[in-house]
PDB file of C-alpha atoms and ligand atoms in Angstrom:
ATOM      1  CA  MET A  11      -8.400   1.658 -24.331  1.00  0.00           C
ATOM      2  CA  PRO A  12     -11.065  -0.941 -23.716  1.00  0.00           C
ATOM      3  CA  ILE A  13     -12.518  -0.390 -20.274  1.00  0.00           C
ATOM      4  CA  ARG A  14     -15.211  -2.795 -19.247  1.00  0.00           C
ATOM      5  CA  ASN A  15     -17.810  -0.950 -17.307  1.00  0.00           C
ATOM      6  CA  ASN A  16     -19.050  -2.744 -14.219  1.00  0.00           C
ATOM      7  CA  LEU A  17     -18.274  -0.157 -11.577  1.00  0.00           C
ATOM      8  CA  TYR A  18     -18.125  -0.801  -7.839  1.00  0.00           C
ATOM      9  CA  LEU A  19     -17.809   2.092  -5.413  1.00  0.00           C
ATOM     10  CA  PHE A  20     -15.865   1.448  -2.251  1.00  0.00           C
ATOM     11  CA  TYR A  21     -16.436   3.952   0.529  1.00  0.00           C
ATOM     12  CA  LYS A  22     -17.208   4.350   4.175  1.00  0.00           C
ATOM     13  CA  ARG A  23     -20.988   4.391   4.483  1.00  0.00           C
ATOM     14  CA  THR A  24     -21.261   7.714   6.327  1.00  0.00           C
ATOM     15  CA  GLN A  25     -24.067  10.110   5.579  1.00  0.00           C
ATOM     16  CA  GLU A  26     -21.600  12.756   4.412  1.00  0.00           C
ATOM     17  CA  ILE A  27     -20.016  10.482   1.802  1.00  0.00           C
ATOM     18  CA  GLU A  28     -23.382   8.968   0.786  1.00  0.00           C
ATOM     19  CA  GLU A  29     -24.548  12.476  -0.115  1.00  0.00           C
ATOM     20  CA  GLN A  30     -21.445  13.112  -2.199  1.00  0.00           C
ATOM     21  CA  VAL A  31     -21.775   9.753  -3.920  1.00  0.00           C
ATOM     22  CA  GLN A  32     -25.408  10.097  -5.048  1.00  0.00           C
ATOM     23  CA  PRO A  33     -24.706  12.474  -7.969  1.00  0.00           C
ATOM     24  CA  LEU A  34     -21.871  10.195  -9.104  1.00  0.00           C
ATOM     25  CA  LEU A  35     -24.189   7.247  -9.425  1.00  0.00           C
ATOM     26  CA  LYS A  36     -26.414   9.196 -11.786  1.00  0.00           C
ATOM     27  CA  LEU A  37     -23.477  10.475 -13.813  1.00  0.00           C
ATOM     28  CA  ALA A  38     -21.940   7.028 -14.077  1.00  0.00           C
ATOM     29  CA  ASN A  39     -25.216   5.522 -15.266  1.00  0.00           C
ATOM     30  CA  GLN A  40     -25.709   8.259 -17.871  1.00  0.00           C
ATOM     31  CA  ASN A  41     -22.274   7.510 -19.257  1.00  0.00           C
ATOM     32  CA  GLY A  42     -22.727   3.824 -19.743  1.00  0.00           C
ATOM     33  CA  PHE A  43     -21.242   2.528 -16.536  1.00  0.00           C
ATOM     34  CA  HIS A  44     -23.104  -0.167 -14.744  1.00  0.00           C
ATOM     35  CA  LEU A  45     -23.088   0.150 -10.980  1.00  0.00           C
ATOM     36  CA  VAL A  46     -22.725  -3.185  -9.245  1.00  0.00           C
ATOM     37  CA  THR A  47     -23.268  -3.873  -5.561  1.00  0.00           C
ATOM     38  CA  ASN A  48     -21.473  -7.187  -5.618  1.00  0.00           C
ATOM     39  CA  VAL A  49     -17.761  -6.518  -5.807  1.00  0.00           C
ATOM     40  CA  GLU A  50     -17.178  -9.906  -7.462  1.00  0.00           C
ATOM     41  CA  GLU A  51     -18.836  -8.534 -10.594  1.00  0.00           C
ATOM     42  CA  ALA A  52     -16.703  -5.397 -10.745  1.00  0.00           C
ATOM     43  CA  ASP A  53     -14.381  -4.472 -13.594  1.00  0.00           C
ATOM     44  CA  ILE A  54     -13.535  -1.127 -12.020  1.00  0.00           C
ATOM     45  CA  ILE A  55     -13.273  -0.545  -8.272  1.00  0.00           C
ATOM     46  CA  ALA A  56     -13.345   3.125  -7.306  1.00  0.00           C
ATOM     47  CA  SER A  57     -12.406   4.120  -3.778  1.00  0.00           C
ATOM     48  CA  ILE A  58     -13.973   7.312  -2.484  1.00  0.00           C
ATOM     49  CA  GLY A  59     -11.881   9.043   0.182  1.00  0.00           C
ATOM     50  CA  GLY A  60      -8.156   9.580   0.703  1.00  0.00           C
ATOM     51  CA  ASP A  61      -5.158   7.321   0.232  1.00  0.00           C
ATOM     52  CA  ASN A  62      -6.417   5.579   3.318  1.00  0.00           C
ATOM     53  CA  ALA A  63      -9.660   4.651   1.519  1.00  0.00           C
ATOM     54  CA  PHE A  64      -7.668   3.412  -1.471  1.00  0.00           C
ATOM     55  CA  LEU A  65      -5.523   1.196   0.756  1.00  0.00           C
ATOM     56  CA  GLN A  66      -8.682  -0.233   2.325  1.00  0.00           C
ATOM     57  CA  ALA A  67     -10.334  -0.765  -1.053  1.00  0.00           C
ATOM     58  CA  THR A  68      -7.435  -2.807  -2.386  1.00  0.00           C
ATOM     59  CA  ARG A  69      -7.073  -4.805   0.823  1.00  0.00           C
ATOM     60  CA  LYS A  70     -10.756  -5.569   1.335  1.00  0.00           C
ATOM     61  CA  THR A  71     -11.138  -6.667  -2.273  1.00  0.00           C
ATOM     62  CA  GLY A  72      -8.091  -8.916  -2.166  1.00  0.00           C
ATOM     63  CA  PHE A  73      -5.756  -7.013  -4.539  1.00  0.00           C
ATOM     64  CA  ARG A  74      -7.556  -8.229  -7.611  1.00  0.00           C
ATOM     65  CA  GLU A  75      -5.597  -8.495 -10.813  1.00  0.00           C
ATOM     66  CA  ASP A  76      -8.616  -8.733 -13.057  1.00  0.00           C
ATOM     67  CA  CYS A  77      -9.955  -5.267 -12.420  1.00  0.00           C
ATOM     68  CA  LEU A  78      -8.898  -1.655 -12.455  1.00  0.00           C
ATOM     69  CA  TYR A  79      -8.605   0.355  -9.277  1.00  0.00           C
ATOM     70  CA  VAL A  80      -9.172   4.091  -9.250  1.00  0.00           C
ATOM     71  CA  GLY A  81      -8.857   6.545  -6.369  1.00  0.00           C
ATOM     72  CA  VAL A  82     -11.352   9.392  -6.064  1.00  0.00           C
ATOM     73  CA  ASN A  83     -10.549  11.897  -3.361  1.00  0.00           C
ATOM     74  CA  THR A  84     -13.061  13.836  -1.275  1.00  0.00           C
ATOM     75  CA  ASP A  85     -10.497  16.172   0.191  1.00  0.00           C
ATOM     76  CA  SER A  86      -7.259  16.863  -1.714  1.00  0.00           C
ATOM     77  CA  LEU A  87      -5.263  14.831  -4.222  1.00  0.00           C
ATOM     78  CA  GLY A  88      -3.072  12.168  -2.708  1.00  0.00           C
ATOM     79  CA  PHE A  89      -0.698   9.499  -3.953  1.00  0.00           C
ATOM     80  CA  TYR A  90      -3.215   6.870  -4.993  1.00  0.00           C
ATOM     81  CA  THR A  91      -5.983   9.276  -5.853  1.00  0.00           C
ATOM     82  CA  ASP A  92      -5.826  10.987  -9.230  1.00  0.00           C
ATOM     83  CA  PHE A  93      -9.336  12.342  -9.290  1.00  0.00           C
ATOM     84  CA  MET A  94     -11.414  14.688  -7.148  1.00  0.00           C
ATOM     85  CA  ILE A  95     -14.990  13.782  -6.322  1.00  0.00           C
ATOM     86  CA  GLN A  96     -16.366  17.097  -7.595  1.00  0.00           C
ATOM     87  CA  ASP A  97     -14.608  16.495 -10.920  1.00  0.00           C
ATOM     88  CA  PHE A  98     -16.158  13.084 -11.445  1.00  0.00           C
ATOM     89  CA  ASP A  99     -17.552  14.163 -14.814  1.00  0.00           C
ATOM     90  CA  GLN A 100     -14.011  15.103 -15.863  1.00  0.00           C
ATOM     91  CA  MET A 101     -12.889  11.672 -14.819  1.00  0.00           C
ATOM     92  CA  ILE A 102     -15.509  10.051 -17.028  1.00  0.00           C
ATOM     93  CA  GLN A 103     -14.568  12.340 -19.913  1.00  0.00           C
ATOM     94  CA  ALA A 104     -10.893  11.559 -19.363  1.00  0.00           C
ATOM     95  CA  MET A 105     -11.689   7.853 -19.529  1.00  0.00           C
ATOM     96  CA  LYS A 106     -13.686   8.340 -22.720  1.00  0.00           C
ATOM     97  CA  ASN A 107     -11.018  10.544 -24.326  1.00  0.00           C
ATOM     98  CA  GLU A 108      -8.210   8.190 -23.398  1.00  0.00           C
ATOM     99  CA  GLU A 109      -6.483  10.808 -21.257  1.00  0.00           C
ATOM    100  CA  VAL A 110      -5.977   8.136 -18.686  1.00  0.00           C
ATOM    101  CA  GLU A 111      -3.505   5.332 -18.468  1.00  0.00           C
ATOM    102  CA  VAL A 112      -3.156   2.172 -16.500  1.00  0.00           C
ATOM    103  CA  ARG A 113      -0.152   1.795 -14.285  1.00  0.00           C
ATOM    104  CA  ARG A 114       0.867  -1.386 -12.510  1.00  0.00           C
ATOM    105  CA  TYR A 115       1.932  -0.978  -8.899  1.00  0.00           C
ATOM    106  CA  PRO A 116       4.079  -3.641  -7.245  1.00  0.00           C
ATOM    107  CA  ILE A 117       2.690  -5.147  -4.057  1.00  0.00           C
ATOM    108  CA  LEU A 118       4.408  -6.901  -1.207  1.00  0.00           C
ATOM    109  CA  LYS A 119       3.760 -10.472  -0.131  1.00  0.00           C
ATOM    110  CA  VAL A 120       4.114 -11.153   3.577  1.00  0.00           C
ATOM    111  CA  THR A 121       4.119 -14.642   5.051  1.00  0.00           C
ATOM    112  CA  VAL A 122       4.133 -15.021   8.824  1.00  0.00           C
ATOM    113  CA  ASP A 123       5.188 -18.422  10.171  1.00  0.00           C
ATOM    114  CA  GLN A 124       4.361 -20.140   6.899  1.00  0.00           C
ATOM    115  CA  GLU A 125       0.673 -19.347   7.144  1.00  0.00           C
ATOM    116  CA  HIS A 126      -1.358 -18.005   4.236  1.00  0.00           C
ATOM    117  CA  PRO A 127       0.114 -14.773   2.855  1.00  0.00           C
ATOM    118  CA  PHE A 128      -0.931 -11.159   3.293  1.00  0.00           C
ATOM    119  CA  TYR A 129      -0.402  -8.485   0.687  1.00  0.00           C
ATOM    120  CA  CYS A 130       0.370  -4.819   1.103  1.00  0.00           C
ATOM    121  CA  LEU A 131       0.451  -1.817  -1.139  1.00  0.00           C
ATOM    122  CA  ASN A 132       2.339   0.607   1.140  1.00  0.00           C
ATOM    123  CA  GLU A 133       4.375  -1.392   3.563  1.00  0.00           C
ATOM    124  CA  CYS A 134       4.652  -4.043   6.191  1.00  0.00           C
ATOM    125  CA  SER A 135       5.926  -2.767   9.507  1.00  0.00           C
ATOM    126  CA  ILE A 136       7.018  -4.718  12.510  1.00  0.00           C
ATOM    127  CA  ARG A 137       7.517  -2.801  15.680  1.00  0.00           C
ATOM    128  CA  SER A 138       7.668  -3.216  19.391  1.00  0.00           C
ATOM    129  CA  ASN A 139       4.349  -3.002  21.136  1.00  0.00           C
ATOM    130  CA  VAL A 140       5.933  -2.198  24.488  1.00  0.00           C
ATOM    131  CA  ILE A 141       8.492   0.306  25.740  1.00  0.00           C
ATOM    132  CA  LYS A 142      11.307  -2.249  25.364  1.00  0.00           C
ATOM    133  CA  THR A 143      13.342  -2.968  22.257  1.00  0.00           C
ATOM    134  CA  PHE A 144      13.214  -6.344  20.549  1.00  0.00           C
ATOM    135  CA  VAL A 145      15.702  -8.233  18.414  1.00  0.00           C
ATOM    136  CA  ILE A 146      15.352  -9.400  14.815  1.00  0.00           C
ATOM    137  CA  ASP A 147      17.727 -11.482  12.729  1.00  0.00           C
ATOM    138  CA  VAL A 148      17.671 -10.067   9.210  1.00  0.00           C
ATOM    139  CA  LEU A 149      18.317 -12.476   6.334  1.00  0.00           C
ATOM    140  CA  ILE A 150      18.590 -11.597   2.666  1.00  0.00           C
ATOM    141  CA  ASP A 151      17.679 -14.766   0.795  1.00  0.00           C
ATOM    142  CA  ASP A 152      19.323 -17.304   3.102  1.00  0.00           C
ATOM    143  CA  PHE A 153      22.204 -15.082   4.081  1.00  0.00           C
ATOM    144  CA  HIS A 154      22.282 -13.727   7.638  1.00  0.00           C
ATOM    145  CA  PHE A 155      22.906 -10.045   7.014  1.00  0.00           C
ATOM    146  CA  GLU A 156      22.547  -8.321  10.391  1.00  0.00           C
ATOM    147  CA  THR A 157      20.944  -8.536  13.802  1.00  0.00           C
ATOM    148  CA  PHE A 158      18.684  -5.616  14.580  1.00  0.00           C
ATOM    149  CA  ARG A 159      17.757  -4.366  18.010  1.00  0.00           C
ATOM    150  CA  GLY A 160      15.435  -1.423  18.381  1.00  0.00           C
ATOM    151  CA  ASP A 161      11.869  -0.327  17.800  1.00  0.00           C
ATOM    152  CA  GLY A 162      11.240  -2.109  14.525  1.00  0.00           C
ATOM    153  CA  MET A 163      11.552  -2.209  10.756  1.00  0.00           C
ATOM    154  CA  ILE A 164       9.545  -1.064   7.767  1.00  0.00           C
ATOM    155  CA  VAL A 165       9.535  -2.886   4.454  1.00  0.00           C
ATOM    156  CA  SER A 166       7.939  -0.700   1.832  1.00  0.00           C
ATOM    157  CA  THR A 167       6.928  -0.906  -1.790  1.00  0.00           C
ATOM    158  CA  PRO A 168       7.911   1.883  -4.204  1.00  0.00           C
ATOM    159  CA  THR A 169       4.500   3.567  -3.855  1.00  0.00           C
ATOM    160  CA  GLY A 170       4.704   3.126  -0.097  1.00  0.00           C
ATOM    161  CA  SER A 171       8.095   4.843  -0.055  1.00  0.00           C
ATOM    162  CA  THR A 172       6.433   8.254   0.405  1.00  0.00           C
ATOM    163  CA  ALA A 173       4.508   7.075   3.460  1.00  0.00           C
ATOM    164  CA  TYR A 174       5.863   5.607   6.733  1.00  0.00           C
ATOM    165  CA  ASN A 175       9.205   4.841   5.078  1.00  0.00           C
ATOM    166  CA  MET A 176       9.789   8.513   4.367  1.00  0.00           C
ATOM    167  CA  SER A 177       9.234   9.462   8.006  1.00  0.00           C
ATOM    168  CA  VAL A 178      12.272   7.391   8.960  1.00  0.00           C
ATOM    169  CA  LYS A 179      14.373   8.983   6.192  1.00  0.00           C
ATOM    170  CA  GLY A 180      13.979   6.208   3.653  1.00  0.00           C
ATOM    171  CA  ALA A 181      14.378   7.086  -0.019  1.00  0.00           C
ATOM    172  CA  VAL A 182      11.528   7.888  -2.380  1.00  0.00           C
ATOM    173  CA  VAL A 183      11.460   5.170  -5.042  1.00  0.00           C
ATOM    174  CA  ASP A 184      10.076   5.376  -8.555  1.00  0.00           C
ATOM    175  CA  PRO A 185       7.176   2.886  -8.845  1.00  0.00           C
ATOM    176  CA  THR A 186       8.511   1.763 -12.219  1.00  0.00           C
ATOM    177  CA  LEU A 187      11.339   0.114 -10.244  1.00  0.00           C
ATOM    178  CA  PRO A 188      10.040  -3.192  -8.830  1.00  0.00           C
ATOM    179  CA  SER A 189      11.785  -3.305  -5.482  1.00  0.00           C
ATOM    180  CA  LEU A 190      11.309  -3.404  -1.753  1.00  0.00           C
ATOM    181  CA  GLN A 191      12.924  -1.030   0.682  1.00  0.00           C
ATOM    182  CA  VAL A 192      14.031  -2.003   4.174  1.00  0.00           C
ATOM    183  CA  SER A 193      14.170   0.822   6.732  1.00  0.00           C
ATOM    184  CA  GLU A 194      14.979   0.804  10.422  1.00  0.00           C
ATOM    185  CA  ILE A 195      12.982   2.376  13.212  1.00  0.00           C
ATOM    186  CA  ALA A 196      15.373   3.575  15.917  1.00  0.00           C
ATOM    187  CA  SER A 197      18.052   0.905  15.869  1.00  0.00           C
ATOM    188  CA  LEU A 198      20.205   0.553  18.924  1.00  0.00           C
ATOM    189  CA  ASN A 199      23.852   0.417  17.855  1.00  0.00           C
ATOM    190  CA  ASN A 200      26.644  -0.521  20.206  1.00  0.00           C
ATOM    191  CA  ASN A 201      29.434  -3.077  20.477  1.00  0.00           C
ATOM    192  CA  GLU A 202      26.938  -5.885  20.742  1.00  0.00           C
ATOM    193  CA  TYR A 203      24.345  -4.926  18.145  1.00  0.00           C
ATOM    194  CA  ARG A 204      25.125  -3.269  14.861  1.00  0.00           C
ATOM    195  CA  THR A 205      23.009  -2.655  11.806  1.00  0.00           C
ATOM    196  CA  LEU A 206      23.655  -0.948   8.505  1.00  0.00           C
ATOM    197  CA  GLY A 207      21.961   2.211   9.745  1.00  0.00           C
ATOM    198  CA  THR A 208      20.637   3.230   6.343  1.00  0.00           C
ATOM    199  CA  SER A 209      17.737   2.010   4.269  1.00  0.00           C
ATOM    200  CA  PHE A 210      18.467  -0.482   1.508  1.00  0.00           C
ATOM    201  CA  LEU A 211      16.629  -1.659  -1.577  1.00  0.00           C
ATOM    202  CA  LEU A 212      16.140  -5.266  -2.608  1.00  0.00           C
ATOM    203  CA  GLY A 213      15.371  -6.406  -6.129  1.00  0.00           C
ATOM    204  CA  ALA A 214      12.313  -8.305  -7.250  1.00  0.00           C
ATOM    205  CA  ASP A 215      13.864 -11.762  -6.876  1.00  0.00           C
ATOM    206  CA  ARG A 216      15.064 -11.359  -3.310  1.00  0.00           C
ATOM    207  CA  THR A 217      13.392 -12.616  -0.173  1.00  0.00           C
ATOM    208  CA  LEU A 218      13.831 -10.840   3.122  1.00  0.00           C
ATOM    209  CA  THR A 219      13.395 -12.916   6.264  1.00  0.00           C
ATOM    210  CA  LEU A 220      12.904 -11.308   9.648  1.00  0.00           C
ATOM    211  CA  LYS A 221      13.338 -13.747  12.521  1.00  0.00           C
ATOM    212  CA  VAL A 222      12.066 -12.382  15.782  1.00  0.00           C
ATOM    213  CA  VAL A 223      14.441 -13.547  18.504  1.00  0.00           C
ATOM    214  CA  GLN A 224      12.250 -15.306  21.042  1.00  0.00           C
ATOM    215  CA  ASP A 225      13.743 -14.054  24.279  1.00  0.00           C
ATOM    216  CA  GLY A 226      10.602 -13.427  26.268  1.00  0.00           C
ATOM    217  CA  ASN A 227      10.964  -9.674  25.649  1.00  0.00           C
ATOM    218  CA  ASP A 228       9.580  -9.877  22.149  1.00  0.00           C
ATOM    219  CA  HIS A 229       6.255  -8.117  21.725  1.00  0.00           C
ATOM    220  CA  PRO A 230       6.097  -7.133  18.090  1.00  0.00           C
ATOM    221  CA  ILE A 231       3.050  -5.818  16.334  1.00  0.00           C
ATOM    222  CA  ILE A 232       2.838  -6.376  12.595  1.00  0.00           C
ATOM    223  CA  GLY A 233       1.160  -3.812  10.377  1.00  0.00           C
ATOM    224  CA  VAL A 234       0.115  -4.310   6.773  1.00  0.00           C
ATOM    225  CA  ASP A 235      -0.701  -0.889   5.334  1.00  0.00           C
ATOM    226  CA  ASN A 236      -3.268   0.580   7.672  1.00  0.00           C
ATOM    227  CA  GLU A 237      -4.191  -2.586   9.506  1.00  0.00           C
ATOM    228  CA  ALA A 238      -2.556  -4.534  12.287  1.00  0.00           C
ATOM    229  CA  LEU A 239      -2.377  -8.297  11.981  1.00  0.00           C
ATOM    230  CA  SER A 240      -3.896 -10.095  14.900  1.00  0.00           C
ATOM    231  CA  ILE A 241      -0.890 -12.333  15.315  1.00  0.00           C
ATOM    232  CA  ARG A 242       0.410 -12.445  18.857  1.00  0.00           C
ATOM    233  CA  HIS A 243       3.588 -14.440  18.586  1.00  0.00           C
ATOM    234  CA  ALA A 244       5.308 -14.108  15.255  1.00  0.00           C
ATOM    235  CA  LYS A 245       8.558 -15.988  14.820  1.00  0.00           C
ATOM    236  CA  GLU A 246       9.442 -15.630  11.189  1.00  0.00           C
ATOM    237  CA  ILE A 247       8.234 -13.126   8.619  1.00  0.00           C
ATOM    238  CA  LYS A 248       9.095 -13.605   4.962  1.00  0.00           C
ATOM    239  CA  LEU A 249       8.718 -10.666   2.625  1.00  0.00           C
ATOM    240  CA  ARG A 250       9.099 -10.387  -1.112  1.00  0.00           C
ATOM    241  CA  LEU A 251       7.500  -8.667  -4.051  1.00  0.00           C
ATOM    242  CA  ALA A 252       4.348 -10.514  -4.984  1.00  0.00           C
ATOM    243  CA  ASN A 253       4.219 -12.045  -8.421  1.00  0.00           C
ATOM    244  CA  LYS A 254       1.047 -10.086  -8.963  1.00  0.00           C
ATOM    245  CA  SER A 255       0.471  -6.350  -9.125  1.00  0.00           C
ATOM    246  CA  ILE A 256      -2.566  -4.112  -9.148  1.00  0.00           C
ATOM    247  CA  LYS A 257      -3.675  -2.016 -12.079  1.00  0.00           C
ATOM    248  CA  VAL A 258      -4.453   1.581 -11.258  1.00  0.00           C
ATOM    249  CA  LEU A 259      -6.204   4.083 -13.453  1.00  0.00           C
ATOM    250  CA  LYS A 260      -4.453   7.442 -13.486  1.00  0.00           C
ATOM    251  CA  LEU A 261      -4.321  10.659 -15.419  1.00  0.00           C
ATOM    252  CA  LYS A 262      -1.617  10.758 -18.073  1.00  0.00           C
ATOM    253  CA  ASN A 263      -0.329  14.136 -16.983  1.00  0.00           C
ATOM    254  CA  ASN A 264       0.003  13.267 -13.306  1.00  0.00           C
ATOM    255  CA  SER A 265       3.166  11.273 -12.807  1.00  0.00           C
ATOM    256  CA  PHE A 266       4.494   9.923  -9.529  1.00  0.00           C
ATOM    257  CA  TRP A 267       7.155  12.629  -9.466  1.00  0.00           C
ATOM    258  CA  GLN A 268       4.552  15.322  -9.998  1.00  0.00           C
ATOM    259  CA  LYS A 269       2.731  13.944  -6.976  1.00  0.00           C
ATOM    260  CA  VAL A 270       5.932  13.972  -4.955  1.00  0.00           C
ATOM    261  CA  GLN A 271       6.537  17.581  -5.954  1.00  0.00           C
ATOM    262  CA  ARG A 272       2.948  18.593  -5.254  1.00  0.00           C
ATOM    263  CA  ASN A 273       2.956  17.069  -1.795  1.00  0.00           C
ATOM    264  CA  PHE A 274       6.443  17.746  -0.547  1.00  0.00           C
ATOM    265  CA  LEU A 275       8.120  20.609  -2.427  1.00  0.00           C
TER     266      LEU A 275
HETATM  267  P1  LIG B1276      -2.881   7.787   9.111  1.00  0.00           P
HETATM  268  O1  LIG B1276      -1.911   7.729  10.217  1.00  0.00           O
HETATM  269  O2  LIG B1276      -4.226   8.342   9.344  1.00  0.00           O
HETATM  270  O3  LIG B1276      -2.311   8.622   7.880  1.00  0.00           O
HETATM  271  C1  LIG B1276      -1.060   8.636   7.435  1.00  0.00           C
HETATM  272  C2  LIG B1276      -0.920   9.660   6.294  1.00  0.00           C
HETATM  273  O4  LIG B1276      -0.219   9.024   5.252  1.00  0.00           O
HETATM  274  C3  LIG B1276      -2.226  10.171   5.693  1.00  0.00           C
HETATM  275  O5  LIG B1276      -2.072  11.534   5.418  1.00  0.00           O
HETATM  276  C4  LIG B1276      -2.341   9.374   4.411  1.00  0.00           C
HETATM  277  O6  LIG B1276      -3.071  10.046   3.396  1.00  0.00           O
HETATM  278  C5  LIG B1276      -0.895   9.281   4.027  1.00  0.00           C
HETATM  279  N1  LIG B1276      -0.522   8.218   3.101  1.00  0.00           N
HETATM  280  C6  LIG B1276      -1.024   6.963   2.969  1.00  0.00           C
HETATM  281  N2  LIG B1276      -0.382   6.307   1.997  1.00  0.00           N
HETATM  282  C7  LIG B1276       0.553   7.169   1.500  1.00  0.00           C
HETATM  283  C8  LIG B1276       1.528   7.070   0.474  1.00  0.00           C
HETATM  284  N3  LIG B1276       1.698   5.958  -0.220  1.00  0.00           N
HETATM  285  N4  LIG B1276       2.328   8.143   0.240  1.00  0.00           N
HETATM  286  C9  LIG B1276       2.192   9.283   0.952  1.00  0.00           C
HETATM  287  N5  LIG B1276       1.283   9.437   1.923  1.00  0.00           N
HETATM  288  C10 LIG B1276       0.479   8.379   2.200  1.00  0.00           C
HETATM  289  O7  LIG B1276      -3.024   6.313   8.510  1.00  0.00           O
HETATM  290  P2  LIG B1276      -3.801   5.865   7.216  1.00  0.00           P
HETATM  291  O8  LIG B1276      -4.437   7.021   6.568  1.00  0.00           O
HETATM  292  O9  LIG B1276      -4.612   4.689   7.568  1.00  0.00           O
HETATM  293  O10 LIG B1276      -2.582   5.408   6.287  1.00  0.00           O
HETATM  294  C11 LIG B1276      -1.851   4.272   6.587  1.00  0.00           C
HETATM  295  C12 LIG B1276      -0.425   4.586   6.343  1.00  0.00           C
HETATM  296  O11 LIG B1276       0.049   5.492   7.305  1.00  0.00           O
HETATM  297  C13 LIG B1276       0.475   3.386   6.498  1.00  0.00           C
HETATM  298  O12 LIG B1276       0.474   2.572   5.373  1.00  0.00           O
HETATM  299  C14 LIG B1276       1.803   4.067   6.775  1.00  0.00           C
HETATM  300  O13 LIG B1276       2.515   4.264   5.561  1.00  0.00           O
HETATM  301  C15 LIG B1276       1.456   5.412   7.324  1.00  0.00           C
HETATM  302  N6  LIG B1276       2.004   5.574   8.657  1.00  0.00           N
HETATM  303  C16 LIG B1276       2.930   6.542   8.830  1.00  0.00           C
HETATM  304  C17 LIG B1276       3.550   6.707  10.045  1.00  0.00           C
HETATM  305  C18 LIG B1276       4.583   7.775  10.171  1.00  0.00           C
HETATM  306  O14 LIG B1276       4.845   8.461   9.179  1.00  0.00           O
HETATM  307  N7  LIG B1276       5.181   7.933  11.330  1.00  0.00           N
HETATM  308  C19 LIG B1276       3.232   5.879  11.117  1.00  0.00           C
HETATM  309  C20 LIG B1276       2.264   4.884  10.913  1.00  0.00           C
HETATM  310  C21 LIG B1276       1.660   4.742   9.662  1.00  0.00           C
HETATM  311  P3  LIG B1276      -4.673  10.240   3.420  1.00  0.00           P
HETATM  312  O15 LIG B1276      -4.925  11.330   4.419  1.00  0.00           O
HETATM  313  O16 LIG B1276      -5.002  10.629   2.018  1.00  0.00           O
HETATM  314  O17 LIG B1276      -5.317   8.954   3.827  1.00  0.00           O
HETATM  315 MN1  LIG B1277      -5.683   8.835   7.182  1.00  0.00          MN
END
């Protein structure tokens, strides 16, 4: 597998992580990798930390299609991290011996009020920022499907299905299935408001539109992965699978379902 070798390390500049990173730099250099400090020049972007660090690395570097992402964990193996920091030499050997593979992960494109889009790897969540419920009209393509009233909704990618989505009893979805999952957060169901009540999956060609009913009681907060958008008054949020994906370097013998088993069973 041809791996170009400009390596950029993405991590939180704390003294603790700096100390763990120093030996990696040496090892990487000895093995023909070229450390770059300008992320624009990177062919490989390695996040050092947990899934959280991986989410930040992809977001802050703009979900680049022209490079490989790899997650290196400092703590224990997660969903986006296939390698442990103390086994960095094994990671380099694995790359040399072609024991690694590249997997494409679908990402979500979020457009709020027709402004420039945001992308997410886990999910986009919209939820009430106050104690009150708020109301959302839910459209699938242009079809008005339901009117939701409650705390909010989560729209997750397949790889995000094991995160927030799972906490509200959404299904775990195989990342080889390009789809987005819509899950409710505490819907209020009565004779006036009724929603499906279960999560549902949409295929790659569908667009979900969430129209926030502007009734003066609407105070939604929009989250993209682990960041909140600084948008105060959202009216219409369009969500669909992006027509780009990210490439992630992973071990061959560490499938998504092995990760699910390791973490949950
Ligand atoms: P956090 O609240 O500190 O951590 C949430 C936990 O989710 C961490 O243990 C994190 O792993 C893990 N995680 C992240 N992505 C995952 C994935 N795809 N599958 C399984 N577990 C995953 O927040 P954070 O670390 O910044 O992560 C942001 C994510 O937290 C959001 O994208 C959302 O999915 C999730 N979240 C969950 C809830 C909930 O379950 N009630 C509420 C809000 C947000 P690491 O420790 O390795 O980072
Ligand atoms: Mn965390």
